[in-house]
mmCIF file of C-alpha atoms in Angstrom:
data_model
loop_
_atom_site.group_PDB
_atom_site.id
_atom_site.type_symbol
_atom_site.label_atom_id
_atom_site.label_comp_id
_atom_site.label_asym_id
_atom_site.label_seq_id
_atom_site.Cartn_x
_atom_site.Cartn_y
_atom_site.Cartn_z
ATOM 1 C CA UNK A 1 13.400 7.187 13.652
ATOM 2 C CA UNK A 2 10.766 8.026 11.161
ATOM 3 C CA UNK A 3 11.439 10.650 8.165
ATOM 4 C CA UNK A 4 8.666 11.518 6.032
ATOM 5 C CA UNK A 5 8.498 11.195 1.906
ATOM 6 C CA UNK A 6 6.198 12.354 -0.238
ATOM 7 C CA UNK A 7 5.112 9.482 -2.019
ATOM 8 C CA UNK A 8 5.390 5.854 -2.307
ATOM 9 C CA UNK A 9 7.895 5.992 -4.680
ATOM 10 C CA UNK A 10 10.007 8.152 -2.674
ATOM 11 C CA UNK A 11 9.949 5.688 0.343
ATOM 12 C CA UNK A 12 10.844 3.136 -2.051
ATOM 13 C CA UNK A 13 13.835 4.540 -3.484
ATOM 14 C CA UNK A 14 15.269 5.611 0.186
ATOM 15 C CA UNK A 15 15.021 2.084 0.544
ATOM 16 C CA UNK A 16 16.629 0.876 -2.479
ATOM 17 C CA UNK A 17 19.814 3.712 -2.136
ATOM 18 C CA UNK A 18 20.395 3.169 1.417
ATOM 19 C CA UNK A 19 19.125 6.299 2.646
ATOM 20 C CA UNK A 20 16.712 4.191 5.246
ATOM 21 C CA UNK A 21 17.362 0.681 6.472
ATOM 22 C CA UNK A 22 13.328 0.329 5.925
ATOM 23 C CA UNK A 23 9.991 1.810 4.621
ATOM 24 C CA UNK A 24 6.366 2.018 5.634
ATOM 25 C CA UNK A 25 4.043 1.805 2.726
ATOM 26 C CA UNK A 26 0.068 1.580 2.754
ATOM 27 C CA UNK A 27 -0.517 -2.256 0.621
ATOM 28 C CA UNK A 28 -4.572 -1.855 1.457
ATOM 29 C CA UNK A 29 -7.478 -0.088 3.384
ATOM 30 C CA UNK A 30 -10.459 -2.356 4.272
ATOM 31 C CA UNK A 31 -13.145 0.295 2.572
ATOM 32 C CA UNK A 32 -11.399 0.568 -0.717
ATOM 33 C CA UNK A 33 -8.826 -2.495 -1.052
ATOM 34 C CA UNK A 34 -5.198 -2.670 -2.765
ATOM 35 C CA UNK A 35 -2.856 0.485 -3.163
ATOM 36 C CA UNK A 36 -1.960 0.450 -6.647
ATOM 37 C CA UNK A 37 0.945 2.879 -6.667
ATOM 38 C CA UNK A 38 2.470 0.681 -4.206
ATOM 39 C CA UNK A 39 1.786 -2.446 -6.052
ATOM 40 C CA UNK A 40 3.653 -0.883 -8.845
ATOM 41 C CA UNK A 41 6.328 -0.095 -7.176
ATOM 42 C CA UNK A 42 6.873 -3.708 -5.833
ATOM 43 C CA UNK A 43 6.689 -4.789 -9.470
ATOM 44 C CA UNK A 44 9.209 -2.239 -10.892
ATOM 45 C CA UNK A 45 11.930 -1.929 -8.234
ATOM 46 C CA UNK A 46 13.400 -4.343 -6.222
ATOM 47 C CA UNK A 47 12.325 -3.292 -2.445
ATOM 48 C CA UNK A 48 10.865 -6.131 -0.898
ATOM 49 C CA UNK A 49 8.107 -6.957 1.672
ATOM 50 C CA UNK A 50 9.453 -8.148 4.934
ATOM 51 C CA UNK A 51 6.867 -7.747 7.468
ATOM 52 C CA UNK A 52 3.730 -6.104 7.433
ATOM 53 C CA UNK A 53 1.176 -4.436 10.166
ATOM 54 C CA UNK A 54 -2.705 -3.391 10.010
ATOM 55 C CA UNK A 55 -3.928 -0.511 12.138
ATOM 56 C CA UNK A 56 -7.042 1.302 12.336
ATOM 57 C CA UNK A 57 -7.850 4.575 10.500
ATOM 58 C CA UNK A 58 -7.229 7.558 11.871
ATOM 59 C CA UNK A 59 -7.704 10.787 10.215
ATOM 60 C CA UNK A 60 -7.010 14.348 11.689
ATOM 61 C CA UNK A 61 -7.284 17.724 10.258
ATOM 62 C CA UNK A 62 -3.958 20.117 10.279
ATOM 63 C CA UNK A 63 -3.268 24.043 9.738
ATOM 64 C CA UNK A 64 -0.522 26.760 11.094
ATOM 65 C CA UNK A 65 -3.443 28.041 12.709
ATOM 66 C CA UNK A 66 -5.310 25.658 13.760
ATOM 67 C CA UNK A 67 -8.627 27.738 13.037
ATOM 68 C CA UNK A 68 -11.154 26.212 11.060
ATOM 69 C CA UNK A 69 -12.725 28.740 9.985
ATOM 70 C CA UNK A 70 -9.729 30.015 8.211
ATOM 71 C CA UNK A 71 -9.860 26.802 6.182
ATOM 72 C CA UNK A 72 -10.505 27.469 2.323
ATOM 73 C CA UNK A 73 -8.956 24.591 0.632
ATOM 74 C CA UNK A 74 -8.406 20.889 2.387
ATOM 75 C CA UNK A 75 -5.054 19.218 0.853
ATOM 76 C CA UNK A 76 -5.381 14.777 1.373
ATOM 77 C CA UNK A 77 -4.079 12.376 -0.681
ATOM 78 C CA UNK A 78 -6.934 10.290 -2.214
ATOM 79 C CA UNK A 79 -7.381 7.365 0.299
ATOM 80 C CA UNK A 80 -7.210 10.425 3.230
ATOM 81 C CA UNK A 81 -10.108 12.027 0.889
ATOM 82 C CA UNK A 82 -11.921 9.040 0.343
ATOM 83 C CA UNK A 83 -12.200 7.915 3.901
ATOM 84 C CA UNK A 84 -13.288 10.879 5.246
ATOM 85 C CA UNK A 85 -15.293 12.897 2.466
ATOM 86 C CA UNK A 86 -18.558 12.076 4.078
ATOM 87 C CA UNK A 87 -17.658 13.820 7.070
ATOM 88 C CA UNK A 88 -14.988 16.910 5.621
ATOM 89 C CA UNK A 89 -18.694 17.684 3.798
ATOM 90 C CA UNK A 90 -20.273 17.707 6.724
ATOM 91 C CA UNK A 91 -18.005 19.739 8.812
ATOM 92 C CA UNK A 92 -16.153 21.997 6.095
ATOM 93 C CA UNK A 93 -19.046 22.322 3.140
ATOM 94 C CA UNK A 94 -17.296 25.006 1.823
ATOM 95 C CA UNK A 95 -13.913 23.964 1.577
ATOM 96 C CA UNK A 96 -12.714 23.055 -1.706
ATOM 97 C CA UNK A 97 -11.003 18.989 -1.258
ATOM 98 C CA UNK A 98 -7.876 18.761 -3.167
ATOM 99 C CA UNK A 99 -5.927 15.652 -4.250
ATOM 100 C CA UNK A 100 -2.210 14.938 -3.848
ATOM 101 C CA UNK A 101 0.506 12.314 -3.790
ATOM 102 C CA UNK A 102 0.208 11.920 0.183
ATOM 103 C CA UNK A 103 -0.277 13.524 3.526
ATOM 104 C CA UNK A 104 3.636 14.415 3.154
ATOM 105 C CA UNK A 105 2.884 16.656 0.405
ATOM 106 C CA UNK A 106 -0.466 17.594 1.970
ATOM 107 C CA UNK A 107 1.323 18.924 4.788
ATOM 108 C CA UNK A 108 3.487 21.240 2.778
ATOM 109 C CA UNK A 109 0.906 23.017 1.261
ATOM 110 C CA UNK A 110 -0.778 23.849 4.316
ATOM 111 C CA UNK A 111 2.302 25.096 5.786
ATOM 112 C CA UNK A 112 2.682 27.387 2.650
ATOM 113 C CA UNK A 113 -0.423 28.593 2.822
ATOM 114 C CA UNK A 114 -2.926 30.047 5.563
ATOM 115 C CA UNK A 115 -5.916 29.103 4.343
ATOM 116 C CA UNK A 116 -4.926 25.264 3.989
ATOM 117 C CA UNK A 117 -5.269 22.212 5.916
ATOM 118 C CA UNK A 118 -4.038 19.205 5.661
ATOM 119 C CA UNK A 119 -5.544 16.001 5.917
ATOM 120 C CA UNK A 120 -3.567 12.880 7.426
ATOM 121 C CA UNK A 121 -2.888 10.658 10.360
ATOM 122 C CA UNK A 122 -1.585 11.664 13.811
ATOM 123 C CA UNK A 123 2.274 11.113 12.290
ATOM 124 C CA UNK A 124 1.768 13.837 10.243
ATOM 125 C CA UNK A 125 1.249 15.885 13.347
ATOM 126 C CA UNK A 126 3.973 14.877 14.807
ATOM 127 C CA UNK A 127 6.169 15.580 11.855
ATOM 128 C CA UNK A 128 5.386 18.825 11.168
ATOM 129 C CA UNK A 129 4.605 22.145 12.866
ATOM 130 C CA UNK A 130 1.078 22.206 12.117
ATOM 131 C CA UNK A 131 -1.987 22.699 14.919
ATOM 132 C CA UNK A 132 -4.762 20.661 14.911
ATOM 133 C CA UNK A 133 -8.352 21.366 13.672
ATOM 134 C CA UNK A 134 -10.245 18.274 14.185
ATOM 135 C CA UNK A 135 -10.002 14.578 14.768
ATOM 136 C CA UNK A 136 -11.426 11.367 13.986
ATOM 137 C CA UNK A 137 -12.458 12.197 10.668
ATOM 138 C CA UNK A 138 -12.792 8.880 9.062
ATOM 139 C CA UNK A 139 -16.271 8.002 7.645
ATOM 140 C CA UNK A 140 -16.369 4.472 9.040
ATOM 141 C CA UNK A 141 -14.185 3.472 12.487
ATOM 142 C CA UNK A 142 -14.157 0.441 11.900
ATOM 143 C CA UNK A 143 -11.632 0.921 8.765
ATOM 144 C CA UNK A 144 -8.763 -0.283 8.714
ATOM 145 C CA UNK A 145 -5.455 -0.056 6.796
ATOM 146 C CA UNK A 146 -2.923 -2.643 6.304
ATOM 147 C CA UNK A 147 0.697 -1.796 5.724
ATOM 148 C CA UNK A 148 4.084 -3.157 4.430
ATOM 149 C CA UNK A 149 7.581 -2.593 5.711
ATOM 150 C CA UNK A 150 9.998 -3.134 2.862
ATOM 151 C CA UNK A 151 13.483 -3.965 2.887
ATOM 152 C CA UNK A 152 16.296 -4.928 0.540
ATOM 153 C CA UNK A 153 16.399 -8.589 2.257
ATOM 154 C CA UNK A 154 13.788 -10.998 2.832
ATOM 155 C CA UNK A 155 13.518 -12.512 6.657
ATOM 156 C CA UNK A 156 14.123 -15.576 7.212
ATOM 157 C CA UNK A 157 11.739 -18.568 7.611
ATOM 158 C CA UNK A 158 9.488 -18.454 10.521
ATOM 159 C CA UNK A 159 7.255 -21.283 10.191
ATOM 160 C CA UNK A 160 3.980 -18.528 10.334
ATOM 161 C CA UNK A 161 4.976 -16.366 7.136
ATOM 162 C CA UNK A 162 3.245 -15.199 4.097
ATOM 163 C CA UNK A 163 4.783 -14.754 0.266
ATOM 164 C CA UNK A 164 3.671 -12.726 -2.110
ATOM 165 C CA UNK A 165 3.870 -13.053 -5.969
ATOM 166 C CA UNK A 166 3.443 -11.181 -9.163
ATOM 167 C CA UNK A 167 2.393 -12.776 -12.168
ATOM 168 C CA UNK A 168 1.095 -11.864 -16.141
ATOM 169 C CA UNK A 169 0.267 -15.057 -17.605
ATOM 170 C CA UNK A 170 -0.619 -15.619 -21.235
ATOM 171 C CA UNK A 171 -3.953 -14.386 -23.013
ATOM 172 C CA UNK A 172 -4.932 -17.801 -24.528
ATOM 173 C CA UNK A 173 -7.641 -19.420 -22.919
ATOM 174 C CA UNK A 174 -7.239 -21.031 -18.952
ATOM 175 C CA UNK A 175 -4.174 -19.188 -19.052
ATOM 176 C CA UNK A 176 -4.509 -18.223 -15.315
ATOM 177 C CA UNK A 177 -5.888 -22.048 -14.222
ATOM 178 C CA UNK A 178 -2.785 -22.862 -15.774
ATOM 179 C CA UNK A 179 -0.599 -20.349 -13.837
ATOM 180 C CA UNK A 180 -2.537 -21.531 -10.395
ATOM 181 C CA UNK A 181 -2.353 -25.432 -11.113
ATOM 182 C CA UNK A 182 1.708 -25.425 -9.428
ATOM 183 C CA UNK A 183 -0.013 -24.157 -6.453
ATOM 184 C CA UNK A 184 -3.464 -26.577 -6.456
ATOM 185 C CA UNK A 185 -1.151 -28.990 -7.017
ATOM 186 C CA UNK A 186 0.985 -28.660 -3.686
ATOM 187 C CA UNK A 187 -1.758 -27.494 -1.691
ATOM 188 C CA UNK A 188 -0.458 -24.332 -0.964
ATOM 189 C CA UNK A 189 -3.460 -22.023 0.632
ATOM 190 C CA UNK A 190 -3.957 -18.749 -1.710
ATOM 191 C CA UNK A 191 -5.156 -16.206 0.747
ATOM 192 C CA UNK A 192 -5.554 -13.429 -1.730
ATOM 193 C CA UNK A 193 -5.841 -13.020 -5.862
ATOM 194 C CA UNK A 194 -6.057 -9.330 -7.092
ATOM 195 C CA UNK A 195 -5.547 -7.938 -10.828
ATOM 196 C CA UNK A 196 -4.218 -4.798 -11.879
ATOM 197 C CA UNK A 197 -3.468 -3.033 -14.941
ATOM 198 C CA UNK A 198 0.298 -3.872 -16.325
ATOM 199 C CA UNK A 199 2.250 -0.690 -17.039
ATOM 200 C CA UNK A 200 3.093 -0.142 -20.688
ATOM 201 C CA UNK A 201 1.429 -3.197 -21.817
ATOM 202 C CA UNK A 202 -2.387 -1.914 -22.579
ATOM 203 C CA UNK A 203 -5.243 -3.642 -21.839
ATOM 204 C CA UNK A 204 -2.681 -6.627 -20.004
ATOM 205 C CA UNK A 205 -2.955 -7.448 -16.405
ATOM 206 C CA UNK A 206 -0.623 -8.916 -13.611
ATOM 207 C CA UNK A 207 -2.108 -11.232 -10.719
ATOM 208 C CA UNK A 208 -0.809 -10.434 -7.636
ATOM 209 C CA UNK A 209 -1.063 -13.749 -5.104
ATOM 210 C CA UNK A 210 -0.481 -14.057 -1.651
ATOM 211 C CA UNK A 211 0.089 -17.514 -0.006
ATOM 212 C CA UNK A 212 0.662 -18.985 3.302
ATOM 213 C CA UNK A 213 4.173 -20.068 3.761
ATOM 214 C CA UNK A 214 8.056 -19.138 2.821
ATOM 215 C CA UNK A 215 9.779 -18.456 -0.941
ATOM 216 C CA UNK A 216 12.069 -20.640 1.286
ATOM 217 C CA UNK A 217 9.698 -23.285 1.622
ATOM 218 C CA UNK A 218 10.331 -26.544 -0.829
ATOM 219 C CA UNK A 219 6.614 -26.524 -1.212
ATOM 220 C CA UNK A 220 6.626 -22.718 -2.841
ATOM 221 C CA UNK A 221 9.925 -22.387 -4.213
ATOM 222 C CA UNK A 222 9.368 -25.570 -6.853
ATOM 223 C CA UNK A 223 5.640 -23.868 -7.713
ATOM 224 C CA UNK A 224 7.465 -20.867 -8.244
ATOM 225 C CA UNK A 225 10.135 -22.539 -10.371
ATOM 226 C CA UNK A 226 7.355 -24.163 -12.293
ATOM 227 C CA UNK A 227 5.217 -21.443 -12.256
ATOM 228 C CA UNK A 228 8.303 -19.097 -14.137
ATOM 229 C CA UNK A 229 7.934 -22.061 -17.306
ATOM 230 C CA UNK A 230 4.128 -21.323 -17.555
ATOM 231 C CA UNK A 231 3.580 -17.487 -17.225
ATOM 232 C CA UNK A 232 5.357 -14.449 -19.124
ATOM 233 C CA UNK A 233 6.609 -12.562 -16.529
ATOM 234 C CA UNK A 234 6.608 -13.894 -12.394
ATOM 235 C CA UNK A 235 8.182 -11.770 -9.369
ATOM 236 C CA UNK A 236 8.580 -12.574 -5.914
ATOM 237 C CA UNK A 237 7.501 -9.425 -4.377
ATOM 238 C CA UNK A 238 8.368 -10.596 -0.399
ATOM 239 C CA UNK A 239 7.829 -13.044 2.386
ATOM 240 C CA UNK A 240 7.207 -11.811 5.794
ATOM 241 C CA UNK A 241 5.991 -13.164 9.232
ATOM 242 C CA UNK A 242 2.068 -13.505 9.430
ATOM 243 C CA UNK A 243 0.612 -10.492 11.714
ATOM 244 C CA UNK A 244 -0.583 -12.362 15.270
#
């Protein structure tokens, strides 16, 4: 049973609480890579990945009316906007594209307002009372967006799993070779490196890296433990069956 929220951190904290046994969060799109807000919250709460699923874009317009020429102002969150604004030009040039938290919150404003539409995939249809304007929206259909399902336990070992980390290691130089070399060294297969900004700490970055294998595996769980005496700061952020 699905229940909407209105942001990432929303689904994160039903999660955390107990007020859902899981929750669907968008990690990355193909076009435009890595969520950040979600990255964050992986970092700063202690919801963790446990499986994870890609699907293709899909992008449909949504009012009370369902008229589009009624539609003044077009309510997305900024991946929505971004995947589609080639096309929402194209079909609604006069409509003014607004940015919030997510198609949740996009969907309450055009339900409190006649002249709004909301922007988001075909859940957000069936959510909500709203009747649909248009469909396939999406710039490029070829897009796709990867999410995670987080939980407050890890899965077990499969044998066909991915783990992700997050690291900040130190600003002297070949800090980060140094931070990798635990990994190098057991030949554990990086299939992803990505930086983002650190909150609170200006102008500092964490290193998020995904691996093939288990935290249970001896292999990653001793470069981990190593890896902890190198860096500042390192955070398991999941480990979760490889999509087939």
């Amino acid at each position: 049973t699905f229940r909407p929220s209105e942001s990432v951190t929303a689904v994160l904290e039903s999660v955390i609480h107990g007020h859902a046994t899981f929750g669907v969060v968008p990690l990355e799109t193909s076009s435009d890579g890595a969520i950040t807000a979600t990255l964050n919250g992986l970092v700063s709460t202690d919801a963790k990945l446990c499986a994870e699923r890609i699907v293709p874009q899909r992008y449909q317009l949504l009012s009370q009316s369902g008229e589009a020429a009624q539609v003044l102002k077009i309510y997305g969150s900024p991946q929505a906007i971004s995947a589609c604004e080639r096309q929402l030009r194209s079909r609604y040039p006069d409509a003014i594209l607004v940015d919030v938290q997510s198609g949740e919150a996009a969907a309450h404003f055009a339900l409190g307002d006649d002249q709004s539409a909301a922007l988001g995939s075909p859940l957000l249809n069936e959510l909500h009372a709203l009747k649909l304007i248009d469909d396939h929206l999406e710039n490029d259909s070829a897009v796709r967006t990867r999410f995670g399902i987080v939980g407050n336990r890890l899965p077990s070992r499969t044998g066909q799993d991915r783990t992700m980390i997050a690291i900040a290691p130190g600003d002297d130089p070949g800090a980060l070779h140094r931070a990798l070399r635990p990994l190098a060294d057991r030949e554990i297969n990086l299939t992803r490196i990505e930086s983002r900004p650190a909150q609170n700490a200006e102008w500092r970055h964490l290193f998020f890296l995904e691996m093939d294998g288990h935290i249970t595996d001896r292999a990653i769980l001793t470069a981990v433990e190593e890896l902890r005496r190198i860096v500042r700061y390192a955070k398991v952020l999941g480990s979760y069956p490889r999509p087939s």
